[in-house]
């Protein structure tokens, strides 16, 4: 079965004709097939260019914030057609500083999605705001604009949409709400580097666009983040807050221009990006479109291969949008598959395929229950997705054989187990 299946779909995959069956499987009693090596979920595709760039930084002795960070900022800004870009050391830092610079004050409410990583919520809390959740649309898995309207109060200050899995939120509806109610928009673009909505690039439409370059993200620097904004004052303030609140260009104080005194003008944070990280980012960014095409091909391959299985597949991208294909999430409903989501996760791991969960809905976590009184069933769409979802590997590092191994493992579990 393995070989037949592999051959059939390998022809489709990336439009190439390959006759070799995937080689990483060995016959495995009862459960069919198992890879010899573990396929790491979200492994970045690192090449020699990044490695050499980091080595060059190490040899030069300039490891910290420096000229490579400035170059990465300007190249990222150009890629996104943005006005200003400020690099920081994580997506969480990008969110936190954007919130502070938006003028979030204690008691201000920020409306966001329950289907996100905890960092989105924590950043709101750290900025002194109060997170308010509006449930997602069950098909797009993005925040539902109508439910945002229901949650607006006199204390609402901003909307924090997350372009889930790389699918753009309904930005026309969000912009309309923000204009009518005078709200800021801070876009969580951690999944959405390549995302576009009606020709507008994700992260350039809101007041702030926050990106992450964490290892599993579409551009990976290990840890790293970026803020995009249209306002110069906002960019300058973020830059200052990201480096202890020291006046502009303090990072140059040890350069060959001669020592410069800095002035602390704000109580800032230690959120600056290092040249070691930017050096990786510069080369990752050069391959961002190539890697996007690879993930798109894997996405289409999975969609094709899984069309006959009793699982729910991600919806096709909406017209006039560009999906970043950051995650491929299936929904495993026990009533239809005969297997629970958690048993499915374990069965994939047993077959040496790394999987992820994006995400258990935010109200499932004890801290938020205790602090805000949230209950999962009050956000039923996010709850149902969170309890059934499985993310399959879709990294550009996957080759034909790897993707075929994933397909075979899923088939094996759903059809033969
Ligand atoms: C990864 C991620 C973040 C946080 O980014 P870090 O760089 O890990 O701090 C925030 N929001 C979402 C939706 C993410 O996926």
Short mmCIF file of C-alpha atoms and ligand atoms in Angstrom, two decimals:
data_model
loop_
_atom_site.label_atom_id
_atom_site.label_comp_id
_atom_site.label_asym_id
_atom_site.label_seq_id
_atom_site.Cartn_x
_atom_site.Cartn_y
_atom_site.Cartn_z
CA UNK A 1 0.00 0.00 0.00
CA UNK A 2 2.80 2.31 0.95
CA UNK A 3 4.53 2.07 -2.37
CA UNK A 4 1.40 2.31 -4.47
CA UNK A 5 0.18 5.34 -2.59
CA UNK A 6 3.57 6.97 -2.68
CA UNK A 7 3.95 6.58 -6.42
CA UNK A 8 0.50 7.78 -7.22
CA UNK A 9 0.82 11.04 -5.37
CA UNK A 10 4.49 11.68 -5.81
CA UNK A 11 3.68 12.32 -9.48
CA UNK A 12 1.30 15.04 -8.45
CA UNK A 13 3.50 16.56 -5.82
CA UNK A 14 5.30 19.68 -7.08
CA UNK A 15 4.51 18.61 -10.61
CA UNK A 16 7.49 16.34 -10.76
CA UNK A 17 7.63 12.83 -12.09
CA UNK A 18 9.34 10.63 -9.57
CA UNK A 19 9.29 6.90 -9.64
CA UNK A 20 11.20 6.27 -6.44
CA UNK A 21 9.09 5.25 -3.50
CA UNK A 22 9.72 7.10 -0.24
CA UNK A 23 12.69 5.51 1.44
CA UNK A 24 12.27 6.41 5.06
CA UNK A 25 9.69 3.84 5.91
CA UNK A 26 10.16 0.32 7.07
CA UNK A 27 7.46 -2.26 7.45
CA UNK A 28 5.96 -2.00 10.89
CA UNK A 29 3.82 -4.72 12.30
CA UNK A 30 0.10 -3.95 12.46
CA UNK A 31 0.40 -0.17 12.26
CA UNK A 32 1.74 -0.42 8.74
CA UNK A 33 4.73 1.87 8.35
CA UNK A 34 7.02 3.94 10.46
CA UNK A 35 9.71 6.40 9.47
CA UNK A 36 13.22 5.61 10.57
CA UNK A 37 13.89 9.14 11.75
CA UNK A 38 11.58 11.56 13.52
CA UNK A 39 10.13 14.25 11.25
CA UNK A 40 10.40 17.37 13.38
CA UNK A 41 7.31 19.59 13.23
CA UNK A 42 8.11 23.09 11.95
CA UNK A 43 11.83 22.52 11.40
CA UNK A 44 13.32 25.55 9.63
CA UNK A 45 15.06 25.19 6.25
CA UNK A 46 18.52 26.56 7.05
CA UNK A 47 21.09 26.81 4.29
CA UNK A 48 24.80 27.54 3.96
CA UNK A 49 24.18 31.26 3.37
CA UNK A 50 22.71 31.70 6.87
CA UNK A 51 25.43 29.58 8.42
CA UNK A 52 28.18 31.58 6.72
CA UNK A 53 26.56 34.88 7.69
CA UNK A 54 26.45 33.89 11.36
CA UNK A 55 30.03 32.65 11.23
CA UNK A 56 31.08 35.98 9.66
CA UNK A 57 29.39 37.87 12.53
CA UNK A 58 31.13 35.66 15.07
CA UNK A 59 34.50 36.24 13.42
CA UNK A 60 33.92 39.99 13.22
CA UNK A 61 33.16 40.05 16.93
CA UNK A 62 30.02 42.19 16.39
CA UNK A 63 27.35 39.80 17.63
CA UNK A 64 24.80 42.21 19.03
CA UNK A 65 22.56 44.84 17.45
CA UNK A 66 24.40 46.35 14.51
CA UNK A 67 24.47 46.84 10.76
CA UNK A 68 22.86 43.46 9.95
CA UNK A 69 19.83 44.34 12.04
CA UNK A 70 19.52 47.64 10.14
CA UNK A 71 19.78 45.74 6.84
CA UNK A 72 17.21 43.14 7.86
CA UNK A 73 14.81 45.93 8.90
CA UNK A 74 15.13 47.71 5.58
CA UNK A 75 14.85 44.52 3.51
CA UNK A 76 11.81 43.35 5.47
CA UNK A 77 10.24 46.80 5.12
CA UNK A 78 10.78 46.68 1.36
CA UNK A 79 9.35 43.17 1.09
CA UNK A 80 6.21 44.31 2.91
CA UNK A 81 5.95 47.72 1.16
CA UNK A 82 5.83 49.23 4.64
CA UNK A 83 6.85 52.70 5.82
CA UNK A 84 8.82 51.79 8.96
CA UNK A 85 10.14 48.51 10.35
CA UNK A 86 11.74 47.97 13.75
CA UNK A 87 13.36 44.65 14.62
CA UNK A 88 12.97 43.21 18.12
CA UNK A 89 13.89 39.92 19.76
CA UNK A 90 10.48 38.21 19.58
CA UNK A 91 6.97 38.45 18.22
CA UNK A 92 5.80 38.82 21.80
CA UNK A 93 8.03 41.89 22.25
CA UNK A 94 6.62 43.30 18.99
CA UNK A 95 3.08 42.92 20.35
CA UNK A 96 3.94 44.31 23.78
CA UNK A 97 5.63 47.44 22.43
CA UNK A 98 2.91 48.04 19.83
CA UNK A 99 0.34 47.95 22.58
CA UNK A 100 2.31 50.38 24.75
CA UNK A 101 2.86 52.79 21.88
CA UNK A 102 -0.86 52.56 21.03
CA UNK A 103 -1.40 54.21 24.40
CA UNK A 104 -3.01 51.23 26.12
CA UNK A 105 -3.72 52.23 29.72
CA UNK A 106 -4.80 50.11 32.69
CA UNK A 107 -8.46 49.26 32.28
CA UNK A 108 -8.39 49.58 28.49
CA UNK A 109 -9.92 46.61 26.72
CA UNK A 110 -8.33 44.95 23.71
CA UNK A 111 -10.52 42.62 21.69
CA UNK A 112 -8.79 39.54 20.32
CA UNK A 113 -9.34 35.93 19.32
CA UNK A 114 -9.57 32.89 21.62
CA UNK A 115 -7.80 30.80 18.95
CA UNK A 116 -4.25 32.06 19.30
CA UNK A 117 -0.97 31.50 21.07
CA UNK A 118 -0.90 32.61 24.69
CA UNK A 119 1.68 35.32 23.82
CA UNK A 120 -1.06 37.36 22.12
CA UNK A 121 -3.03 37.48 25.38
CA UNK A 122 -0.02 37.87 27.68
CA UNK A 123 1.25 40.85 25.69
CA UNK A 124 -2.07 42.63 26.29
CA UNK A 125 -1.86 41.91 30.01
CA UNK A 126 1.78 43.04 30.24
CA UNK A 127 0.86 46.32 28.55
CA UNK A 128 -1.70 46.87 31.31
CA UNK A 129 -4.71 46.14 29.10
CA UNK A 130 -7.59 43.77 29.67
CA UNK A 131 -8.03 41.11 26.99
CA UNK A 132 -11.57 40.55 25.74
CA UNK A 133 -12.29 37.57 23.51
CA UNK A 134 -14.55 37.45 20.47
CA UNK A 135 -15.15 33.96 19.03
CA UNK A 136 -13.82 32.89 15.64
CA UNK A 137 -15.62 31.99 12.45
CA UNK A 138 -15.74 28.17 12.32
CA UNK A 139 -14.62 28.01 8.68
CA UNK A 140 -11.88 30.66 8.43
CA UNK A 141 -10.88 30.20 12.09
CA UNK A 142 -10.28 33.98 12.19
CA UNK A 143 -11.94 36.42 14.59
CA UNK A 144 -15.56 37.06 13.59
CA UNK A 145 -16.15 40.80 13.00
CA UNK A 146 -19.80 40.56 14.10
CA UNK A 147 -18.77 39.17 17.45
CA UNK A 148 -16.25 42.00 17.86
CA UNK A 149 -19.10 44.50 17.58
CA UNK A 150 -20.91 42.67 20.40
CA UNK A 151 -17.89 43.12 22.68
CA UNK A 152 -17.22 46.82 22.18
CA UNK A 153 -17.63 48.99 25.27
CA UNK A 154 -16.62 52.52 26.21
CA UNK A 155 -13.31 51.05 27.45
CA UNK A 156 -12.36 49.31 24.19
CA UNK A 157 -9.12 50.75 22.86
CA UNK A 158 -7.95 48.34 20.16
CA UNK A 159 -8.62 45.22 18.11
CA UNK A 160 -5.90 42.59 17.91
CA UNK A 161 -6.67 40.24 15.01
CA UNK A 162 -4.50 37.17 14.35
CA UNK A 163 -4.25 36.04 10.71
CA UNK A 164 -4.67 32.42 11.69
CA UNK A 165 -2.47 29.90 9.85
CA UNK A 166 -1.65 32.68 7.37
CA UNK A 167 -5.24 33.31 6.22
CA UNK A 168 -6.01 37.04 6.27
CA UNK A 169 -8.74 38.31 8.56
CA UNK A 170 -11.63 40.23 7.04
CA UNK A 171 -9.73 43.52 7.03
CA UNK A 172 -12.50 45.52 5.34
CA UNK A 173 -14.85 44.67 8.19
CA UNK A 174 -12.17 45.28 10.85
CA UNK A 175 -11.17 48.65 9.37
CA UNK A 176 -14.81 49.66 9.23
CA UNK A 177 -15.29 48.77 12.92
CA UNK A 178 -12.10 50.55 13.91
CA UNK A 179 -13.14 53.74 12.08
CA UNK A 180 -16.67 53.75 13.47
CA UNK A 181 -15.50 53.21 17.05
CA UNK A 182 -12.14 54.97 16.96
CA UNK A 183 -10.14 51.82 17.74
CA UNK A 184 -6.53 51.01 16.93
CA UNK A 185 -5.74 47.82 15.03
CA UNK A 186 -2.69 45.81 16.02
CA UNK A 187 -2.23 42.89 13.64
CA UNK A 188 -0.66 39.69 14.98
CA UNK A 189 1.11 38.57 11.81
CA UNK A 190 3.11 35.74 13.40
CA UNK A 191 1.69 33.36 10.75
CA UNK A 192 1.28 35.93 8.03
CA UNK A 193 4.55 37.13 6.50
CA UNK A 194 3.39 36.47 2.91
CA UNK A 195 -0.31 37.12 3.54
CA UNK A 196 -2.26 39.64 1.45
CA UNK A 197 -5.83 40.86 1.53
CA UNK A 198 -7.20 42.48 -1.64
CA UNK A 199 -3.67 43.43 -2.64
CA UNK A 200 -2.89 44.90 0.80
CA UNK A 201 -0.08 43.25 2.71
CA UNK A 202 -0.76 41.86 6.16
CA UNK A 203 0.65 44.09 8.87
CA UNK A 204 0.54 47.29 6.81
CA UNK A 205 -3.13 48.08 7.14
CA UNK A 206 -3.49 48.25 10.91
CA UNK A 207 -1.68 50.80 13.08
CA UNK A 208 0.91 48.13 13.84
CA UNK A 209 1.86 44.82 12.25
CA UNK A 210 3.70 42.38 14.53
CA UNK A 211 5.79 39.56 13.11
CA UNK A 212 7.61 36.62 14.68
CA UNK A 213 10.74 34.88 13.42
CA UNK A 214 10.57 32.05 15.94
CA UNK A 215 12.06 28.75 14.68
CA UNK A 216 8.79 27.38 13.34
CA UNK A 217 7.71 30.57 11.54
CA UNK A 218 7.86 31.26 7.81
CA UNK A 219 11.05 33.32 8.22
CA UNK A 220 13.07 31.89 11.09
CA UNK A 221 15.89 33.53 13.04
CA UNK A 222 15.60 31.29 16.12
CA UNK A 223 14.04 34.06 18.15
CA UNK A 224 13.10 37.39 16.63
CA UNK A 225 10.33 39.78 15.73
CA UNK A 226 9.48 42.93 13.79
CA UNK A 227 7.01 45.78 14.08
CA UNK A 228 5.71 47.59 11.01
CA UNK A 229 4.06 50.97 11.30
CA UNK A 230 3.16 53.94 9.10
CA UNK A 231 4.07 56.54 11.71
CA UNK A 232 7.62 57.72 12.17
CA UNK A 233 7.11 58.77 15.82
CA UNK A 234 5.73 55.32 16.62
CA UNK A 235 8.71 53.61 14.99
CA UNK A 236 11.18 55.83 16.87
CA UNK A 237 9.41 55.18 20.18
CA UNK A 238 9.42 51.42 19.62
CA UNK A 239 13.11 51.52 18.79
CA UNK A 240 13.82 53.42 22.01
CA UNK A 241 11.63 51.18 24.17
CA UNK A 242 13.28 48.08 22.68
CA UNK A 243 16.71 49.15 23.99
CA UNK A 244 16.32 50.19 27.64
CA UNK A 245 14.65 53.48 26.70
CA UNK A 246 18.02 54.83 25.53
CA UNK A 247 17.97 57.64 22.97
CA UNK A 248 18.05 56.80 19.28
CA UNK A 249 21.16 55.15 17.86
CA UNK A 250 22.46 54.15 21.28
CA UNK A 251 23.38 50.81 19.68
CA UNK A 252 26.10 52.66 17.78
CA UNK A 253 27.82 53.76 20.97
CA UNK A 254 30.65 51.25 20.62
CA UNK A 255 31.07 51.59 16.84
CA UNK A 256 34.12 53.06 15.09
CA UNK A 257 32.35 56.44 14.93
CA UNK A 258 33.64 56.98 18.45
CA UNK A 259 31.88 56.66 21.77
CA UNK A 260 28.59 58.52 22.04
CA UNK A 261 26.75 59.33 25.23
CA UNK A 262 23.18 58.11 25.35
CA UNK A 263 20.33 59.53 27.35
CA UNK A 264 17.66 57.36 28.94
CA UNK A 265 14.42 58.99 27.85
CA UNK A 266 11.96 56.25 28.84
CA UNK A 267 11.79 53.15 31.03
CA UNK A 268 12.38 50.66 28.25
CA UNK A 269 12.94 46.95 27.82
CA UNK A 270 15.68 44.61 26.64
CA UNK A 271 13.99 43.67 23.38
CA UNK A 272 16.67 44.38 20.76
CA UNK A 273 17.51 41.94 17.97
CA UNK A 274 21.12 40.75 17.54
CA UNK A 275 23.15 40.75 14.32
CA UNK A 276 23.47 36.98 14.77
CA UNK A 277 19.68 36.72 14.38
CA UNK A 278 19.40 39.32 11.62
CA UNK A 279 22.13 37.53 9.67
CA UNK A 280 19.93 34.44 9.56
CA UNK A 281 16.85 36.54 8.76
CA UNK A 282 18.41 38.31 5.78
CA UNK A 283 18.99 35.01 3.99
CA UNK A 284 15.71 33.46 5.11
CA UNK A 285 13.90 36.49 3.71
CA UNK A 286 15.61 36.06 0.33
CA UNK A 287 14.00 32.63 0.07
CA UNK A 288 10.63 33.63 1.49
CA UNK A 289 8.79 33.31 -1.83
CA UNK A 290 10.55 30.10 -2.82
CA UNK A 291 9.64 28.59 0.55
CA UNK A 292 6.06 29.87 0.24
CA UNK A 293 5.72 27.99 -3.06
CA UNK A 294 7.04 24.82 -1.44
CA UNK A 295 4.51 25.07 1.38
CA UNK A 296 1.72 25.85 -1.07
CA UNK A 297 2.59 22.69 -2.99
CA UNK A 298 2.58 20.60 0.19
CA UNK A 299 -0.75 22.19 1.17
CA UNK A 300 -2.29 21.29 -2.22
CA UNK A 301 -0.78 17.82 -2.05
CA UNK A 302 -2.36 17.20 1.37
CA UNK A 303 -5.71 18.62 0.21
CA UNK A 304 -5.69 16.25 -2.75
CA UNK A 305 -4.56 13.19 -0.81
CA UNK A 306 -6.94 13.69 2.12
CA UNK A 307 -10.07 14.56 0.15
CA UNK A 308 -11.55 11.09 0.71
CA UNK A 309 -10.82 10.92 4.45
CA UNK A 310 -13.39 11.60 7.20
CA UNK A 311 -11.55 14.67 8.52
CA UNK A 312 -12.16 18.35 7.95
CA UNK A 313 -9.54 20.04 5.81
CA UNK A 314 -8.65 23.74 5.87
CA UNK A 315 -10.91 25.88 3.68
CA UNK A 316 -9.52 27.10 0.36
CA UNK A 317 -8.11 30.64 0.45
CA UNK A 318 -10.78 33.30 -0.17
CA UNK A 319 -10.76 35.11 -3.52
CA UNK A 320 -8.55 38.24 -3.70
CA UNK A 321 -6.42 37.01 -0.83
CA UNK A 322 -3.05 35.39 -0.46
CA UNK A 323 -2.70 32.69 2.17
CA UNK A 324 0.73 32.29 3.79
CA UNK A 325 0.22 28.50 4.22
CA UNK A 326 1.89 28.64 7.61
CA UNK A 327 -0.13 25.79 9.10
CA UNK A 328 -2.06 22.89 7.63
CA UNK A 329 -4.66 22.10 10.26
CA UNK A 330 -7.10 19.20 10.04
CA UNK A 331 -10.03 18.59 12.40
CA UNK A 332 -10.35 15.10 13.83
CA UNK A 333 -13.88 14.51 15.06
CA UNK A 334 -14.10 11.24 16.96
CA UNK A 335 -17.67 10.62 15.83
CA UNK A 336 -16.50 10.56 12.23
CA UNK A 337 -13.02 9.09 12.55
CA UNK A 338 -13.47 6.65 15.42
CA UNK A 339 -10.33 8.06 17.01
CA UNK A 340 -9.94 10.95 19.44
CA UNK A 341 -7.75 13.88 18.55
CA UNK A 342 -5.27 13.07 21.30
CA UNK A 343 -5.07 9.41 20.23
CA UNK A 344 -4.46 10.64 16.68
CA UNK A 345 -1.61 12.86 17.89
CA UNK A 346 -0.06 9.90 19.71
CA UNK A 347 -0.49 7.63 16.68
CA UNK A 348 1.31 10.17 14.46
CA UNK A 349 4.15 10.50 16.95
CA UNK A 350 4.41 6.70 17.11
CA UNK A 351 4.89 6.74 13.34
CA UNK A 352 7.72 9.27 13.83
CA UNK A 353 5.78 12.21 12.43
CA UNK A 354 5.90 15.39 14.55
CA UNK A 355 2.55 17.16 14.93
CA UNK A 356 1.30 20.34 16.57
CA UNK A 357 -1.88 21.75 18.09
CA UNK A 358 -2.83 25.32 17.11
CA UNK A 359 -4.38 25.90 19.56
CA UNK A 360 -6.28 24.72 22.58
CA UNK A 361 -8.59 27.72 22.91
CA UNK A 362 -7.34 30.37 25.33
CA UNK A 363 -10.15 29.79 27.88
CA UNK A 364 -8.93 26.18 28.36
CA UNK A 365 -5.93 27.46 30.36
CA UNK A 366 -6.19 27.70 34.14
CA UNK A 367 -4.54 31.12 34.47
CA UNK A 368 -7.08 32.82 32.22
CA UNK A 369 -9.99 30.96 33.79
CA UNK A 370 -8.85 32.07 37.22
CA UNK A 371 -8.07 35.66 36.23
CA UNK A 372 -10.89 36.51 33.81
CA UNK A 373 -13.49 33.83 34.58
CA UNK A 374 -13.38 32.63 30.97
CA UNK A 375 -15.01 29.29 30.13
CA UNK A 376 -14.29 27.37 26.92
CA UNK A 377 -17.97 26.85 26.13
CA UNK A 378 -18.55 30.59 25.93
CA UNK A 379 -16.39 30.54 22.78
CA UNK A 380 -17.76 27.37 21.21
CA UNK A 381 -16.17 27.69 17.77
CA UNK A 382 -12.67 28.16 19.17
CA UNK A 383 -13.32 25.43 21.75
CA UNK A 384 -14.43 22.90 19.12
CA UNK A 385 -11.52 23.68 16.85
CA UNK A 386 -9.06 23.57 19.75
CA UNK A 387 -10.28 20.15 20.88
CA UNK A 388 -10.13 18.60 17.40
CA UNK A 389 -7.32 20.31 15.57
CA UNK A 390 -4.03 18.73 14.49
CA UNK A 391 -1.31 20.59 12.59
CA UNK A 392 0.61 18.46 10.11
CA UNK A 393 4.19 19.29 9.08
CA UNK A 394 4.31 21.85 6.26
CA UNK A 395 7.84 23.24 6.57
CA UNK A 396 9.76 24.01 3.35
CA UNK A 397 12.32 21.56 4.68
CA UNK A 398 9.98 18.68 3.81
CA UNK A 399 10.89 16.83 0.63
CA UNK A 400 8.62 14.65 -1.48
CA UNK A 401 9.31 11.61 0.63
CA UNK A 402 8.59 13.41 3.89
CA UNK A 403 5.24 14.72 2.68
CA UNK A 404 4.34 11.27 1.39
CA UNK A 405 5.27 9.79 4.76
CA UNK A 406 2.86 12.22 6.42
CA UNK A 407 0.08 11.23 4.02
CA UNK A 408 0.71 7.55 4.55
CA UNK A 409 0.75 7.90 8.31
CA UNK A 410 -2.57 9.78 8.31
CA UNK A 411 -4.13 7.23 5.94
CA UNK A 412 -2.79 4.39 7.95
CA UNK A 413 -4.29 5.72 11.18
CA UNK A 414 -7.67 6.67 9.75
CA UNK A 415 -8.22 3.72 7.45
CA UNK A 416 -6.33 0.78 8.94
CA UNK A 417 -6.18 1.33 12.69
C1 LIG B 1 4.62 32.64 17.52
C2 LIG B 1 3.47 33.49 17.85
C3 LIG B 1 3.57 34.61 18.68
C4 LIG B 1 4.80 34.93 19.47
O1 LIG B 1 5.94 35.06 18.76
P1 LIG B 1 7.36 34.81 19.50
O2 LIG B 1 8.35 35.28 18.48
O3 LIG B 1 7.47 33.37 19.80
O4 LIG B 1 7.37 35.67 20.72
C5 LIG B 1 2.46 35.42 18.84
N1 LIG B 1 1.30 35.13 18.25
C6 LIG B 1 1.15 34.05 17.47
C7 LIG B 1 -0.17 33.80 16.81
C8 LIG B 1 2.22 33.19 17.25
O5 LIG B 1 2.06 32.10 16.49
#
